[in-house]
XYZ file of C-alpha atoms in Angstrom:
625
model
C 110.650 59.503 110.013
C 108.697 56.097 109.068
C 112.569 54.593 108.431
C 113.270 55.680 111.511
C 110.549 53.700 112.897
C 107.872 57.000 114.193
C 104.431 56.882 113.257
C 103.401 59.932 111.752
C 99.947 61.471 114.042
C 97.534 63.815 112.507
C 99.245 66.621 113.149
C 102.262 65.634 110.778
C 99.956 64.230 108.171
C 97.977 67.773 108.262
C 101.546 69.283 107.850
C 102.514 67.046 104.982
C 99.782 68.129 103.295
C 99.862 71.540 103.769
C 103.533 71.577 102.414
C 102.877 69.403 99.137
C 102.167 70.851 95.843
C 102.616 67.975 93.045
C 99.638 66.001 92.655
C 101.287 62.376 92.867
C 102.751 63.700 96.373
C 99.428 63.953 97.450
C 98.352 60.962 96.169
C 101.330 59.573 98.144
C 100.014 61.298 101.340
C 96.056 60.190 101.069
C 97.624 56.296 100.520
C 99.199 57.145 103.726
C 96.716 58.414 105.161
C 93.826 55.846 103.938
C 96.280 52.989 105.674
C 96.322 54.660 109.141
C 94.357 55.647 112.029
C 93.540 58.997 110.901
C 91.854 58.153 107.811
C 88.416 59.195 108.901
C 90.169 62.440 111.097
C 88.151 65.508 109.430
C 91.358 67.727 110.317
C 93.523 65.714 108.439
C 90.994 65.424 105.300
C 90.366 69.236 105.659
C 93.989 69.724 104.822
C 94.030 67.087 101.961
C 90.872 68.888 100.268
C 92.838 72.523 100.805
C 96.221 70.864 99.299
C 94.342 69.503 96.535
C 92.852 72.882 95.705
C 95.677 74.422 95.609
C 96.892 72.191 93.560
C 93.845 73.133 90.580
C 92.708 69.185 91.196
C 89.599 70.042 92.008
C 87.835 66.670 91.214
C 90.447 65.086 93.730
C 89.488 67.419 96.351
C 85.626 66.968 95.444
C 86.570 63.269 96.016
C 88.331 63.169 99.257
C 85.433 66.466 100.621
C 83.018 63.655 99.852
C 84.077 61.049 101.754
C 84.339 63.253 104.911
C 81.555 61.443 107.408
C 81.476 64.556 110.294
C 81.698 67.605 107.826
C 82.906 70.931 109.639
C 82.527 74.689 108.557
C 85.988 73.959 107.617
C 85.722 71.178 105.478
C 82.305 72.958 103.493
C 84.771 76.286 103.339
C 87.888 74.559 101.758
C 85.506 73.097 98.863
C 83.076 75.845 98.598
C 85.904 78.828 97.995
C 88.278 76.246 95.850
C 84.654 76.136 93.318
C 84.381 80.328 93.564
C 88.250 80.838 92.925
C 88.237 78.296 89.921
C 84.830 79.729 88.263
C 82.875 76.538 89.114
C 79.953 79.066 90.058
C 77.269 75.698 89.181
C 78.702 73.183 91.577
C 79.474 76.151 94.323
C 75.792 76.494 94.627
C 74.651 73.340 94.518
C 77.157 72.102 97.727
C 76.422 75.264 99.291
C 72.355 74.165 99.106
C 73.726 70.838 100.558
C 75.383 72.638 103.642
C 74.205 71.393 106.782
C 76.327 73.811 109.335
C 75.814 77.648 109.558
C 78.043 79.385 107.214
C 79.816 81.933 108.200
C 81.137 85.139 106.210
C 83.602 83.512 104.502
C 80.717 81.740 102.950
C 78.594 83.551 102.307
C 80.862 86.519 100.560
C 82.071 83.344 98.345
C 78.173 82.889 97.327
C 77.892 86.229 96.436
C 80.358 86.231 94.498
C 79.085 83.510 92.615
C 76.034 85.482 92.060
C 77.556 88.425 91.246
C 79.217 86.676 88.061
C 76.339 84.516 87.141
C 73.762 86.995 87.849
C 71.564 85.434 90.092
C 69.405 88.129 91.256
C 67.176 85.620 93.650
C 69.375 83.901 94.647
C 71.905 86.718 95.816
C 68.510 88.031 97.630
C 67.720 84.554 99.564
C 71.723 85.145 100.614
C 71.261 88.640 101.382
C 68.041 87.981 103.664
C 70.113 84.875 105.127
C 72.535 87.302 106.284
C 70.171 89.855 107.586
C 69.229 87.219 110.239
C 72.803 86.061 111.257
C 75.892 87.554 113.167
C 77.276 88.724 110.426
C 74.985 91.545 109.442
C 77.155 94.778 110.454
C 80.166 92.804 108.385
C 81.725 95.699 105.947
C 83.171 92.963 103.754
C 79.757 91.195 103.375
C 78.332 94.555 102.967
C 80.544 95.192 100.318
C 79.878 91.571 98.354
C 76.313 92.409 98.853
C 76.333 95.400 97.139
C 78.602 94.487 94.327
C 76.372 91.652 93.753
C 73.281 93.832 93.151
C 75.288 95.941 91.417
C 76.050 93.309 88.803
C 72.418 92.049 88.637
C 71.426 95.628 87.157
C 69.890 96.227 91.150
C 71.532 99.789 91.737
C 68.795 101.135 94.375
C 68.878 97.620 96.106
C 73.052 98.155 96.016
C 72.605 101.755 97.782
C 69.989 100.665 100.589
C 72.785 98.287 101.936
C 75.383 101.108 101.285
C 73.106 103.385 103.174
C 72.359 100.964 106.089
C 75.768 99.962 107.605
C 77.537 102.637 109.070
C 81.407 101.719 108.463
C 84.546 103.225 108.219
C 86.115 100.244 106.259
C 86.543 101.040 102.731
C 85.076 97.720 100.929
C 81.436 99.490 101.289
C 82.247 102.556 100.248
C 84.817 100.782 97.001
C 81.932 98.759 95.954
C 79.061 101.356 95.911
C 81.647 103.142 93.778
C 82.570 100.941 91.459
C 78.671 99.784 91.121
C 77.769 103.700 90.297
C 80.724 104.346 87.331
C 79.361 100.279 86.277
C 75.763 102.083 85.720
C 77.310 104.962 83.963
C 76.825 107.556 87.415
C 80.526 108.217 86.991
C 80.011 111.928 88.389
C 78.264 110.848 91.761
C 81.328 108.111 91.935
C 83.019 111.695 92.852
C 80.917 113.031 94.840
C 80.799 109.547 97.112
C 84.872 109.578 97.289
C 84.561 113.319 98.101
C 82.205 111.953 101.197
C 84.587 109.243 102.111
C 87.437 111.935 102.658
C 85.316 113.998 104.766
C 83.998 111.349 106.493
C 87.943 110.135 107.252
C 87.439 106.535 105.759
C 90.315 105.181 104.869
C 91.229 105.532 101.480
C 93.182 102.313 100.325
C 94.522 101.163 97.103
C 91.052 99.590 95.334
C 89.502 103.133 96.400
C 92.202 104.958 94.218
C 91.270 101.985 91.434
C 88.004 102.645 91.535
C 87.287 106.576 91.347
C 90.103 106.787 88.887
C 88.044 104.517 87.001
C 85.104 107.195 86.994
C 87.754 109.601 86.001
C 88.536 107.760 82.644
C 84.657 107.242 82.168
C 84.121 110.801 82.252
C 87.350 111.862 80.414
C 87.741 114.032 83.358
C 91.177 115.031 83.360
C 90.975 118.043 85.809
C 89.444 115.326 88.812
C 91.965 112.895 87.557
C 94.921 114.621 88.519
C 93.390 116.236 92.162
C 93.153 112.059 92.730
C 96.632 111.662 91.402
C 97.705 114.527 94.028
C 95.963 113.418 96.987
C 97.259 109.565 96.047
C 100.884 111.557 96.261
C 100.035 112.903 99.162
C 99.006 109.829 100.669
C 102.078 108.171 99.372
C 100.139 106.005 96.936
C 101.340 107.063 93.488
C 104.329 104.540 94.016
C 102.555 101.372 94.574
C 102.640 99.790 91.395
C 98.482 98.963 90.807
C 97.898 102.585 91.444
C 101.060 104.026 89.248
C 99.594 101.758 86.433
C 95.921 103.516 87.318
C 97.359 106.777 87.228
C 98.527 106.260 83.905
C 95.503 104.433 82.326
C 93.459 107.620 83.609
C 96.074 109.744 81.527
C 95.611 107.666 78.580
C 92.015 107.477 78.678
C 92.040 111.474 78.990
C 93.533 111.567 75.746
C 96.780 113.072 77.739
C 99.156 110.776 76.040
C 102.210 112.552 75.965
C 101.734 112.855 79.739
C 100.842 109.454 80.110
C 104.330 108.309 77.972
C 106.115 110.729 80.313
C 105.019 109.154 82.989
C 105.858 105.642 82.061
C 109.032 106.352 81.177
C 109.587 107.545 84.974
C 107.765 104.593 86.121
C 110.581 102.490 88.570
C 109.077 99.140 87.644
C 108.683 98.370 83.543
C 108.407 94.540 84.162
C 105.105 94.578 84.681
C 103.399 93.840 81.069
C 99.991 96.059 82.369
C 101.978 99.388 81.934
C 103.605 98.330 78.526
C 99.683 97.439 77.215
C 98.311 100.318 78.424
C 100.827 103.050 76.920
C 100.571 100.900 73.501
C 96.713 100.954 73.506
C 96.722 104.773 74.474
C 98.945 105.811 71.180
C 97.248 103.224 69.307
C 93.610 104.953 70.274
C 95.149 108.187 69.620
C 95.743 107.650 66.205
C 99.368 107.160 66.930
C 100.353 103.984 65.034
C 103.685 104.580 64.585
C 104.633 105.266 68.430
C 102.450 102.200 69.461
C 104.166 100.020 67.314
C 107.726 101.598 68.187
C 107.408 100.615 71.623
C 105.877 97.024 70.855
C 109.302 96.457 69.421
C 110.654 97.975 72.124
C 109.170 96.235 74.931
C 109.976 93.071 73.015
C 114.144 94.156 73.159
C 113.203 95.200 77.161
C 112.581 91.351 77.832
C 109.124 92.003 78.573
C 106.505 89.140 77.133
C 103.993 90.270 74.787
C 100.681 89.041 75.729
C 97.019 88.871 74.429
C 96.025 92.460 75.448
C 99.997 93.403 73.569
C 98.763 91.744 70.129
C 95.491 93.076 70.138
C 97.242 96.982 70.900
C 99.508 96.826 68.204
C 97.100 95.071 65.903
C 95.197 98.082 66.151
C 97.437 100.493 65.732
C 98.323 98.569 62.339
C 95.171 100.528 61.198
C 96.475 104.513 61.746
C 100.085 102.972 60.208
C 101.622 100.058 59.090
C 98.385 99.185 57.297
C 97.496 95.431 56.642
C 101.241 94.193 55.821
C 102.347 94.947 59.502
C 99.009 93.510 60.355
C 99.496 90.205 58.743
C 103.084 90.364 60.266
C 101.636 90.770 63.862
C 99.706 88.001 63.114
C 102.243 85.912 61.903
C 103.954 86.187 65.307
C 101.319 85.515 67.340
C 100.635 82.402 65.315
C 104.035 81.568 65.786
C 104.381 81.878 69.549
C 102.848 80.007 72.275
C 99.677 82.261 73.108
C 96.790 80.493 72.401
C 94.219 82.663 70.529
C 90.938 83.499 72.496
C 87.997 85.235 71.126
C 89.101 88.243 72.406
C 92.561 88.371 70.277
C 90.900 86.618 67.420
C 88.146 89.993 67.098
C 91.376 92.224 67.620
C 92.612 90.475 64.179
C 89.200 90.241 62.449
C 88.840 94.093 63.143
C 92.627 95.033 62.259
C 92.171 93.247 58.815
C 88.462 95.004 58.356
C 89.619 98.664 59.855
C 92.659 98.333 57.016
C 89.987 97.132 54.250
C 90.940 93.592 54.102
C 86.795 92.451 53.797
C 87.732 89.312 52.267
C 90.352 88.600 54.215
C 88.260 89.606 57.478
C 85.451 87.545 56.634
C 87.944 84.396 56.063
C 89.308 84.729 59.271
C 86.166 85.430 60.811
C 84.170 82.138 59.080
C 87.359 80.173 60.154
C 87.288 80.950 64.010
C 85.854 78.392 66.194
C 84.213 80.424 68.906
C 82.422 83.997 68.264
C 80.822 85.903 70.733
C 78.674 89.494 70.489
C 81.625 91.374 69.962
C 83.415 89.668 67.067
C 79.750 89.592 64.872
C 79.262 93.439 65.850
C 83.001 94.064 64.740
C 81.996 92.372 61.535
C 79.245 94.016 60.836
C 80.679 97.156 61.658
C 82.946 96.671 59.076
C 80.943 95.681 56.671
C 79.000 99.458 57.189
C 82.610 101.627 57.382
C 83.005 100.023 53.896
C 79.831 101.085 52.412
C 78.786 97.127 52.162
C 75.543 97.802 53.746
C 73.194 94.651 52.061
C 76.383 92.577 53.278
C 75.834 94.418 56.785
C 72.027 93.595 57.121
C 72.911 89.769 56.311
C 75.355 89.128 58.607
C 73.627 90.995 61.172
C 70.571 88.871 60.345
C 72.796 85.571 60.688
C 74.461 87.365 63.803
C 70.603 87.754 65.579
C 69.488 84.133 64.220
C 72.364 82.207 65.981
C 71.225 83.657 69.505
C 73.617 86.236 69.765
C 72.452 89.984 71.235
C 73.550 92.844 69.575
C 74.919 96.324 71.221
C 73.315 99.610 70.591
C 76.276 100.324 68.218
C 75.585 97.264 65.951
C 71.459 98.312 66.234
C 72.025 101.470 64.845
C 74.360 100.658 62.179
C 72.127 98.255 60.609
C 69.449 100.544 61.213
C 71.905 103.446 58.961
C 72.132 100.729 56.696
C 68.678 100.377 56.094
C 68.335 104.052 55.698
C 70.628 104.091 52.905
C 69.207 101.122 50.522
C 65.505 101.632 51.696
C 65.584 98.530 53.451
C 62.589 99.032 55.133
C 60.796 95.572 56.429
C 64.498 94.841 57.838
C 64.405 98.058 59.874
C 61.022 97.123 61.072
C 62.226 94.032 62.254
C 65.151 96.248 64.116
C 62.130 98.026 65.871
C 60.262 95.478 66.974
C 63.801 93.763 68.519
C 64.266 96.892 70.240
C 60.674 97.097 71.287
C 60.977 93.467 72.814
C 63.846 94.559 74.830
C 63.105 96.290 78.002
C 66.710 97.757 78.470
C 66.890 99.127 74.812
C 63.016 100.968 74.814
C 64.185 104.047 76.246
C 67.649 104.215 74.432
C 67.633 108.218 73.025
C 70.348 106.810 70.529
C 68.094 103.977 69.512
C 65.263 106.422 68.984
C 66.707 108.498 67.016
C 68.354 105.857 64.741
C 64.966 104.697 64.341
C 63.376 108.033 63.798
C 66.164 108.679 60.872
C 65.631 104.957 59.315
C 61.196 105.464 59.075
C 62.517 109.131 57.483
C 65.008 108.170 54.650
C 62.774 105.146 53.933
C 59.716 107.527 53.090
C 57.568 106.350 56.196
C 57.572 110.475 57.303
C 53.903 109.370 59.035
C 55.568 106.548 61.086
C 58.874 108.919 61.636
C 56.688 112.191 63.120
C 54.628 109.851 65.497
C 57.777 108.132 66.610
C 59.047 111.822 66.815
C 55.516 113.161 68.928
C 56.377 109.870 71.249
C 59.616 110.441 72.396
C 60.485 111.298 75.826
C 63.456 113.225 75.693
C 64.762 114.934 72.164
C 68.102 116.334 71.657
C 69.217 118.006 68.748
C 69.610 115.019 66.825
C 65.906 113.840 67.386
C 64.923 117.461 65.861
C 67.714 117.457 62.829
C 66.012 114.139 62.387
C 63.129 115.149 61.743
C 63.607 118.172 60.166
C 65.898 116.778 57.801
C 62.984 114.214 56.751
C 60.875 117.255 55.793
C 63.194 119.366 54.068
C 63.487 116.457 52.170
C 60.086 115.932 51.314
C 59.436 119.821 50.475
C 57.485 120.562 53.402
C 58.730 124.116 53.944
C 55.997 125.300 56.515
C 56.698 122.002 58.644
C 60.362 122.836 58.780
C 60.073 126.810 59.983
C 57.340 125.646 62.083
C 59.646 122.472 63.762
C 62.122 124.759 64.162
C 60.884 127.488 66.278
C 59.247 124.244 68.241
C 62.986 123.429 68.825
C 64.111 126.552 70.244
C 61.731 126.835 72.487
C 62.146 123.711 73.491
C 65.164 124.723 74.377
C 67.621 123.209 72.222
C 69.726 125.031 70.117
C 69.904 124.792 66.487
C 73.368 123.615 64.680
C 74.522 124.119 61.232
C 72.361 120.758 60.030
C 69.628 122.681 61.405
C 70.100 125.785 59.618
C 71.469 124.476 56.372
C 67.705 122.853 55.843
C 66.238 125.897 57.310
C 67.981 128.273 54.735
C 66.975 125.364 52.098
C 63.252 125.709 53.123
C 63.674 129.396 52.389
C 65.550 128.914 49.296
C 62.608 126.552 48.244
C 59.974 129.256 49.418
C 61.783 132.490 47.877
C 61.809 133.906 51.711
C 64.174 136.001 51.281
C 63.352 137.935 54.479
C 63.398 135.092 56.721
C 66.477 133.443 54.931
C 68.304 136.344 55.729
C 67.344 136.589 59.088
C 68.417 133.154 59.976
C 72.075 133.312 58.189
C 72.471 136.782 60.499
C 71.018 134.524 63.593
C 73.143 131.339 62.922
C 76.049 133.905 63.262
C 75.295 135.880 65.927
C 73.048 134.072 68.266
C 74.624 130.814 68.190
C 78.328 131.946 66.922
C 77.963 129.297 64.244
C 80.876 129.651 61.599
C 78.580 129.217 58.321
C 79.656 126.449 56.112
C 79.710 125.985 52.120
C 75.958 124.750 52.403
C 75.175 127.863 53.983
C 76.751 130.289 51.499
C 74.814 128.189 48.992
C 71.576 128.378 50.403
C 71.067 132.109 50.875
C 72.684 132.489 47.119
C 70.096 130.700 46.326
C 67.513 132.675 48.075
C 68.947 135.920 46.981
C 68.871 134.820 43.175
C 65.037 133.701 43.323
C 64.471 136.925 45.013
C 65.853 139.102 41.999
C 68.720 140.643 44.265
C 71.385 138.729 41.601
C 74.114 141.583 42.147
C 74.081 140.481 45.892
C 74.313 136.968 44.979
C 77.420 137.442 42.853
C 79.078 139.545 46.009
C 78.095 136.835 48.034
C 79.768 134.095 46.244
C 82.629 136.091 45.421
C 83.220 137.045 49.113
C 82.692 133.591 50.873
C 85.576 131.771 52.427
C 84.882 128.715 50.470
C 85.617 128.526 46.583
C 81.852 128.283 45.293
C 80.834 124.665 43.584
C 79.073 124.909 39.917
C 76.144 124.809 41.352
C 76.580 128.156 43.074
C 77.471 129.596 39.769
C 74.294 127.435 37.570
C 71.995 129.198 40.615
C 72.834 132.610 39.684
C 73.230 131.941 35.999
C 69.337 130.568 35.974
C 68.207 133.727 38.039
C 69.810 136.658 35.621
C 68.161 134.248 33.010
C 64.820 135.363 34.644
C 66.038 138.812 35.833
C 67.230 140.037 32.898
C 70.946 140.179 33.884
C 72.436 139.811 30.958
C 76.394 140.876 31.553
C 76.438 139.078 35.238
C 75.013 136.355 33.583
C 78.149 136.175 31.335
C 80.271 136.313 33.995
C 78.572 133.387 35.889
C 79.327 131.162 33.185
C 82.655 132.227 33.030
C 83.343 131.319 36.330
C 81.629 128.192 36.014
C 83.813 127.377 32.680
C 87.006 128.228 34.763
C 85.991 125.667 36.977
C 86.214 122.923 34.521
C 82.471 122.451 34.508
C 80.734 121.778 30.856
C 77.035 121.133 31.453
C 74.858 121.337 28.235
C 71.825 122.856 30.515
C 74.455 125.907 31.061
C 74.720 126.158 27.348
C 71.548 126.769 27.035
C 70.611 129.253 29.432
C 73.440 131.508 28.506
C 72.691 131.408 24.844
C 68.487 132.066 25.669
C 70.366 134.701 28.390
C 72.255 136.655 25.665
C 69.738 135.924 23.235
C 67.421 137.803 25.089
């Protein structure tokens, strides 16, 4: 065209632009464009700041955005989205408190996004008031940003008023306000909203399939999972490809594995690496090495590219087979190819060499990697606890908390059970008052009860039965807790007492509760009451009686003189009886007088390989007499 002699107008420079991808094209184009007439045109420039964007040259774009004199919604569009889509949440906000037209909703659902992933609670509410007042108020798709935005500030109730206040048949409302509930862990009224939105005939599109099957695999709920998979197949769904791959995460998730494999192998489109990662991580969580790493190779042959998400499945699966030396080889080849390692696949080989017992190796790797986050110090630590390592645990989780990281629930209450177990009490103090200082963590029932079980083991039973009179809600590990902690400390009357408080508190007893109930009576020589427990574990609460059980009320029977019944009792039990089942009954025909059962005690006890001097002696002082 310019050899030809035709000056190019602004419509042929916009259209230049538009069609250029390559960075030094552009370049080319804004020369052009800086030597012509058009060089202040804000069309033209609006089209140079989109190419650049598109181009990831965002400083560029920034550059050519800023030296637009007349800006239009346009121009403050093309710059404000480019920042959202590239995660430059900082410099989003600050142009968008620059603006000096009226946004509109592309905008302001770009801003809200922004706050959504920074979590800028004000902020999102100065937007959402902002949009109250404009034209776009009654906009579903705004509605929608709006309510995944105070769904990701922790906001629920502020999420449902805008839910509840637009009246809309779009489904972007009614996806977010599901997704926010199954975020919040309110997976079961996720159902109960999608059941609404097919009554109410809102269209159910692909993201609303995404979402509610989502809730399915929070709940495990395999029964709701496939009615969604039928009316998606009734709806002629179940073939897109993002749903298909949903379908068969939920099947995963529900532990249906051989369902979800049989399903992948009908699957039309195996290109797609999402379906490969999600059938290896189901067999790997399964406890299915062997098949997860059988169709790692396999994908490999397929021509499909391992990825990230790929290593870290099969590294995981190297701990249920394979072991560390397919481990290390897994890591070999990801050293070897051209992923860069991210936090996330760097934890996925600090936990495979920790899960397999590798410590050392583990805590190399881990001391070597540039960039930690919450989740590689819990894994750690985790592993450190697994492995019985728990001083190790307490200092790493002490170097974990003192270099600003936050630890999970999980990682609380393992150091806490580490604590419990060497008596590391000023530590677990130090665990309370973290958990105290944290608003989100003071009414954690799993917390509580970790805490309740370190004050117990460590002695502190004063501490442990106030923390126990405090608590809001108990469940049966908040009793066991505590009733454990007395047994313990051979307060018999304390542990009948707490545990007719439990049943009429309405939670049922298990077989920890009973085992230190039948050890109270053993303790007491309540024969009467031992009894009547064993017959009540069994028939009121169809509890199958274990070993400790057995022991217990042979125990109780012995102190109680009834030795004959003791020996049938050990003799009939589904369990073969331990020495000390045998030592019980030898001490009580000792004191009962019962001389040729006592005889036959120690037999059994001598059959069992078990040579204890204190045996001697009470079966010589037995026959003796």
């Amino acid at each position: 065209m310019l050899l030809e002699g035709f000056r190019p107008n602004g419509v042929t420079f916009s259209g230049v632009a538009s069609s250029c991808s390559g960075r030094e094209e552009l370049d080319t184009i804004q020369a052009s464009i800086a030597a012509s007439d058009f060089h202040s045109n804000v069309v033209v420039k609006n089209s140079l700041v989109s190419a650049y964007t598109r181009s990831g040259d965002l400083r560029s774009a920034r550059k050519v955005f800023d030296s637009i004199e007349n800006k239009d919604l346009i121009s403050w569009n093309s710059m404000v989205v480019a920042y959202s889509q590239h995660g430059h949440g900082e410099e989003m906000l600050e142009l968008f408190r620059k603006m000096d037209v009226e946004p509109d909703s592309i905008t302001y659902a770009s801003i809200l996004g922004a706050c959504s992933a920074m979590e800028l609670l004000e902020l999102g509410k100065e937007v959402h008031a902002r949009v109250s007042r404009s034209r776009f108020k009654s906009d579903p798709a705004l509605a929608a940003a709006l309510i995944n935005m105070y769904s990701k500030c922790g906001v629920l109730e502020s999420a449902r008023r805008v839910f509840d206040g637009i009246q809309s048949v779009d489904p972007s409302p009614w996806n977010a306000m599901i997704s926010g509930l199954v975020q919040h862990g309110r997976a079961r009224e996720a159902l109960g909203l999608f059941e609404r939105m097919k009554a109410e005939s809102v269209r159910i599109d692909k993201v609303s399939y995404l979402t509610i099957l989502s809730a399915c695999c929070a709940l495990e709920d395999l029964h709701e999972g496939i009615r969604i998979h039928e009316h998606a197949s009734a709806c002629g769904m179940d073939k897109d490809l993002v749903v298909e791959t949903a379908v068969f995460n939920m099947y995963s998730k529900c532990r249906q594995v051989d369902l979800a494999r049989k399903m992948f192998d009908g699957m039309n489109e195996k290109t797609n690496v999402v379906s490969w990662n999600s059938m290896i991580a189901a067999y790997a969580q399964s406890g299915r090495g062997r098949e997860a790493l059988e169709l790692y190779e396999l994908m490999k042959e397929e021509g499909v590219q391992p990825d990230d998400i790929t290593y870290a499945g099969a590294l995981g699966a190297c701990t249920s087979y394979g072991g560390s030396a397919k481990g290390a080889e897994i890591h070999s080849r990801i050293t070897e190819s051209k992923i860069r390692t991210d936090v996330f696949l760097d934890t996925a080989i600090v936990n495979m060499y920790a899960k397999c017992g590798e410590l050392e190796t583990a805590m190399s790797y881990f001391e070597k990697m540039r960039r930690k986050n919450a989740v590689t110090w819990s894994a750690m630590v985790g592993a450190f606890i697994q492995q019985g390592y728990d001083r190790e645990a307490l200092d790493l989780y002490l170097r974990m908390v003192s270099e600003g990281f936050q630890p999970s629930e999980i990682t609380l209450a393992g150091a806490l059970a580490a604590c419990s177990r060497i008596g590391a009490l000023q530590e677990g103090k130090a665990i309370h008052s973290r958990i105290q200082a944290t608003e989100t963590l003071q009414n954690c029932l799993f917390l509580q009860n970790s805490l309740l079980n370190m004050y117990a083991k460590c002695g502190c039973l004063a501490i442990a039965n106030t923390m126990f009179s405090n608590l809001q809600r108990r469940d049966s590990f908040s009793w066991n807790t505590i009733i454990v902690g007395h047994a313990h400390h051979g307060d018999v009357d304390e542990v009948l007492s707490l545990h007719g408080e439990m049943v009429q508190d309405g939670v049922d007893p298990d077989y920890v509760t009973f085992a230190c109930v039948l050890l109270a009576c053993s303790h007491a020589g309540l024969l009467d009451r031992g009894r009547s427990h064993f017959l009540s574990m069994t028939g009121d609460y169809c509890i199958k009686p274990m070993l400790d059980h057995y022991e217990c009320l042979v125990d109780v029977l012995s102190r109680a003189g009834w030795a004959r019944e003791a020996e049938a009792l050990a003799m009939a039990m589904p369990f073969t009886p331990r020495p000390v089942t045998w030592t019980t009954l030898l001490g009580a025909c000792k004191l009962h007088g019962e001389t040729k059962r006592g005889v036959e005690a120690a037999r059994s006890l001598l059959e069992l390989g078990f040579e204890c001097s204190s045996s001697y002696v009470l079966l010589s002082n037995l026959v003796a007499g």
